[in-house]
Amino acid sequence: MRFALVIGHERAKQGAASPRTGLTEWHYNRSLVAVVAGLLQQAGHDPVMVAREAAGSYSKLPGYVNALDADLVVSFHLNSNADHSAHGSEVLYAWGSSKGAPLAEVLLDAIVGALGTRRRRTIGLKAGDRGATLLLKTAAPAVLLEPGFVSNEADEDKLTRLKQGYAEAVATALIDWAAVA
């Protein structure tokens, strides 16, 4: 199975940043996606790491990803909130997606199991919702991972301390999903 693994954000606009350590979405996910890709490749799959810069802009990202002819799209992010008590994991998918919704549930369970974060929810996004462009405009089912809040000290500690386990859990969930898809 071909997986498009999208690294959230880009070098110039690195996304959410920890107010405590400065850890950004882009920096964290760049190395995480490499580990997930390696594990998928070892299992006989065809992962493609996607940097937003390669598409030229966020609005062009779905077209770029579609040209890869992926079977599944996973976009890696981190959450943040001005309320530093906000914590936990979420997975987003395209509202009404018959494959995206159940995959989001499987991945959310894997993330919470690996990180020990609070299971917030899966969220179906519709047109106009923030973050919906990639999820709604890719030909393959797509999900967006928000494993924790870098604005929350406990979540950030789990994300950094348990990063390898998180990568392994995501890869295992994708491998298991591919086996029955």
PDB file of C-alpha atoms in Angstrom, residues 7-102:
ATOM      1  CA  ILE A   7       4.896  16.568   7.507  1.00  0.00           C
ATOM      2  CA  GLY A   8       2.774  19.261   9.120  1.00  0.00           C
ATOM      3  CA  HIS A   9       3.816  22.806   8.275  1.00  0.00           C
ATOM      4  CA  GLU A  10       7.180  23.857   6.811  1.00  0.00           C
ATOM      5  CA  ARG A  11      10.569  25.287   7.686  1.00  0.00           C
ATOM      6  CA  ALA A  12       9.428  28.894   7.124  1.00  0.00           C
ATOM      7  CA  LYS A  13       6.117  28.455   9.008  1.00  0.00           C
ATOM      8  CA  GLN A  14       6.699  25.723  11.563  1.00  0.00           C
ATOM      9  CA  GLY A  15       3.239  25.665  13.124  1.00  0.00           C
ATOM     10  CA  ALA A  16       2.480  25.472  16.827  1.00  0.00           C
ATOM     11  CA  ALA A  17       5.413  25.978  19.177  1.00  0.00           C
ATOM     12  CA  SER A  18       5.896  25.056  22.805  1.00  0.00           C
ATOM     13  CA  PRO A  19       6.013  28.182  24.963  1.00  0.00           C
ATOM     14  CA  ARG A  20       8.355  26.286  27.293  1.00  0.00           C
ATOM     15  CA  THR A  21      10.918  24.685  24.956  1.00  0.00           C
ATOM     16  CA  GLY A  22      10.222  26.166  21.517  1.00  0.00           C
ATOM     17  CA  LEU A  23       9.534  22.692  20.020  1.00  0.00           C
ATOM     18  CA  THR A  24       7.558  23.184  16.791  1.00  0.00           C
ATOM     19  CA  GLU A  25       5.201  20.968  14.841  1.00  0.00           C
ATOM     20  CA  TRP A  26       7.455  20.920  11.798  1.00  0.00           C
ATOM     21  CA  HIS A  27      10.624  20.074  13.733  1.00  0.00           C
ATOM     22  CA  TYR A  28       8.964  17.310  15.751  1.00  0.00           C
ATOM     23  CA  ASN A  29       7.147  15.711  12.828  1.00  0.00           C
ATOM     24  CA  ARG A  30      10.017  15.866  10.348  1.00  0.00           C
ATOM     25  CA  SER A  31      11.949  13.227  12.276  1.00  0.00           C
ATOM     26  CA  LEU A  32       8.820  11.339  13.410  1.00  0.00           C
ATOM     27  CA  VAL A  33       7.588  10.844   9.843  1.00  0.00           C
ATOM     28  CA  ALA A  34      10.996   9.450   8.842  1.00  0.00           C
ATOM     29  CA  VAL A  35      10.679   6.765  11.529  1.00  0.00           C
ATOM     30  CA  VAL A  36       7.087   5.906  10.536  1.00  0.00           C
ATOM     31  CA  ALA A  37       8.127   5.715   6.875  1.00  0.00           C
ATOM     32  CA  GLY A  38      11.006   3.377   7.711  1.00  0.00           C
ATOM     33  CA  LEU A  39       8.733   1.046   9.666  1.00  0.00           C
ATOM     34  CA  LEU A  40       6.157   0.977   6.868  1.00  0.00           C
ATOM     35  CA  GLN A  41       8.864   0.265   4.315  1.00  0.00           C
ATOM     36  CA  GLN A  42      10.237  -2.599   6.440  1.00  0.00           C
ATOM     37  CA  ALA A  43       6.728  -4.094   6.403  1.00  0.00           C
ATOM     38  CA  GLY A  44       6.679  -4.045   2.586  1.00  0.00           C
ATOM     39  CA  HIS A  45       4.677  -0.863   2.030  1.00  0.00           C
ATOM     40  CA  ASP A  46       5.474   2.177  -0.097  1.00  0.00           C
ATOM     41  CA  PRO A  47       5.587   5.272   2.131  1.00  0.00           C
ATOM     42  CA  VAL A  48       6.188   8.674   0.563  1.00  0.00           C
ATOM     43  CA  MET A  49       7.276  11.490   2.853  1.00  0.00           C
ATOM     44  CA  VAL A  50       5.649  14.738   1.764  1.00  0.00           C
ATOM     45  CA  ALA A  51       6.999  18.172   2.666  1.00  0.00           C
ATOM     46  CA  ARG A  52       4.541  21.021   2.188  1.00  0.00           C
ATOM     47  CA  GLU A  53       7.284  23.059   0.506  1.00  0.00           C
ATOM     48  CA  ALA A  54       7.356  20.538  -2.352  1.00  0.00           C
ATOM     49  CA  ALA A  55       3.776  21.452  -3.245  1.00  0.00           C
ATOM     50  CA  GLY A  56       4.536  25.184  -3.291  1.00  0.00           C
ATOM     51  CA  SER A  57       1.677  26.156  -0.966  1.00  0.00           C
ATOM     52  CA  TYR A  58      -0.925  24.623   1.318  1.00  0.00           C
ATOM     53  CA  SER A  59      -3.663  25.179  -1.257  1.00  0.00           C
ATOM     54  CA  LYS A  60      -1.657  23.155  -3.810  1.00  0.00           C
ATOM     55  CA  LEU A  61      -0.885  20.342  -1.358  1.00  0.00           C
ATOM     56  CA  PRO A  62      -3.938  18.176  -2.178  1.00  0.00           C
ATOM     57  CA  GLY A  63      -3.083  18.210  -5.891  1.00  0.00           C
ATOM     58  CA  TYR A  64       0.526  17.343  -5.135  1.00  0.00           C
ATOM     59  CA  VAL A  65      -0.548  14.467  -2.902  1.00  0.00           C
ATOM     60  CA  ASN A  66      -3.110  13.237  -5.450  1.00  0.00           C
ATOM     61  CA  ALA A  67      -0.353  13.031  -8.081  1.00  0.00           C
ATOM     62  CA  LEU A  68       1.450  10.532  -5.819  1.00  0.00           C
ATOM     63  CA  ASP A  69      -1.420   8.075  -6.295  1.00  0.00           C
ATOM     64  CA  ALA A  70      -1.418   7.198  -2.602  1.00  0.00           C
ATOM     65  CA  ASP A  71      -3.894   4.761  -1.100  1.00  0.00           C
ATOM     66  CA  LEU A  72      -3.977   6.622   2.203  1.00  0.00           C
ATOM     67  CA  VAL A  73      -2.892  10.078   3.410  1.00  0.00           C
ATOM     68  CA  VAL A  74      -1.725  10.796   6.960  1.00  0.00           C
ATOM     69  CA  SER A  75      -0.872  14.352   7.983  1.00  0.00           C
ATOM     70  CA  PHE A  76       1.212  14.759  11.144  1.00  0.00           C
ATOM     71  CA  HIS A  77       0.667  17.768  13.418  1.00  0.00           C
ATOM     72  CA  LEU A  78       0.713  18.914  17.055  1.00  0.00           C
ATOM     73  CA  ASN A  79      -1.978  20.870  18.835  1.00  0.00           C
ATOM     74  CA  SER A  80      -1.692  24.094  20.824  1.00  0.00           C
ATOM     75  CA  ASN A  81      -3.999  26.310  22.841  1.00  0.00           C
ATOM     76  CA  ALA A  82      -3.719  29.598  24.703  1.00  0.00           C
ATOM     77  CA  ASP A  83      -5.287  27.713  27.612  1.00  0.00           C
ATOM     78  CA  HIS A  84      -2.284  25.653  28.688  1.00  0.00           C
ATOM     79  CA  SER A  85      -4.529  23.228  30.559  1.00  0.00           C
ATOM     80  CA  ALA A  86      -5.901  21.908  27.223  1.00  0.00           C
ATOM     81  CA  HIS A  87      -4.490  18.428  26.666  1.00  0.00           C
ATOM     82  CA  GLY A  88      -5.069  15.139  24.903  1.00  0.00           C
ATOM     83  CA  SER A  89      -5.165  13.544  21.479  1.00  0.00           C
ATOM     84  CA  GLU A  90      -7.444  14.052  18.482  1.00  0.00           C
ATOM     85  CA  VAL A  91      -7.589  12.704  14.929  1.00  0.00           C
ATOM     86  CA  LEU A  92      -9.372  14.618  12.182  1.00  0.00           C
ATOM     87  CA  TYR A  93     -10.932  13.226   9.005  1.00  0.00           C
ATOM     88  CA  ALA A  94     -13.215  14.382   6.186  1.00  0.00           C
ATOM     89  CA  TRP A  95     -16.826  14.461   7.355  1.00  0.00           C
ATOM     90  CA  GLY A  96     -18.746  11.627   5.707  1.00  0.00           C
ATOM     91  CA  SER A  97     -15.650   9.629   4.744  1.00  0.00           C
ATOM     92  CA  SER A  98     -16.549   5.949   5.069  1.00  0.00           C
ATOM     93  CA  LYS A  99     -12.869   5.027   5.402  1.00  0.00           C
ATOM     94  CA  GLY A 100     -11.521   8.134   7.130  1.00  0.00           C
ATOM     95  CA  ALA A 101     -13.840   7.972  10.151  1.00  0.00           C
ATOM     96  CA  PRO A 102     -13.018   4.391  11.196  1.00  0.00           C
TER      97      PRO A 102
END
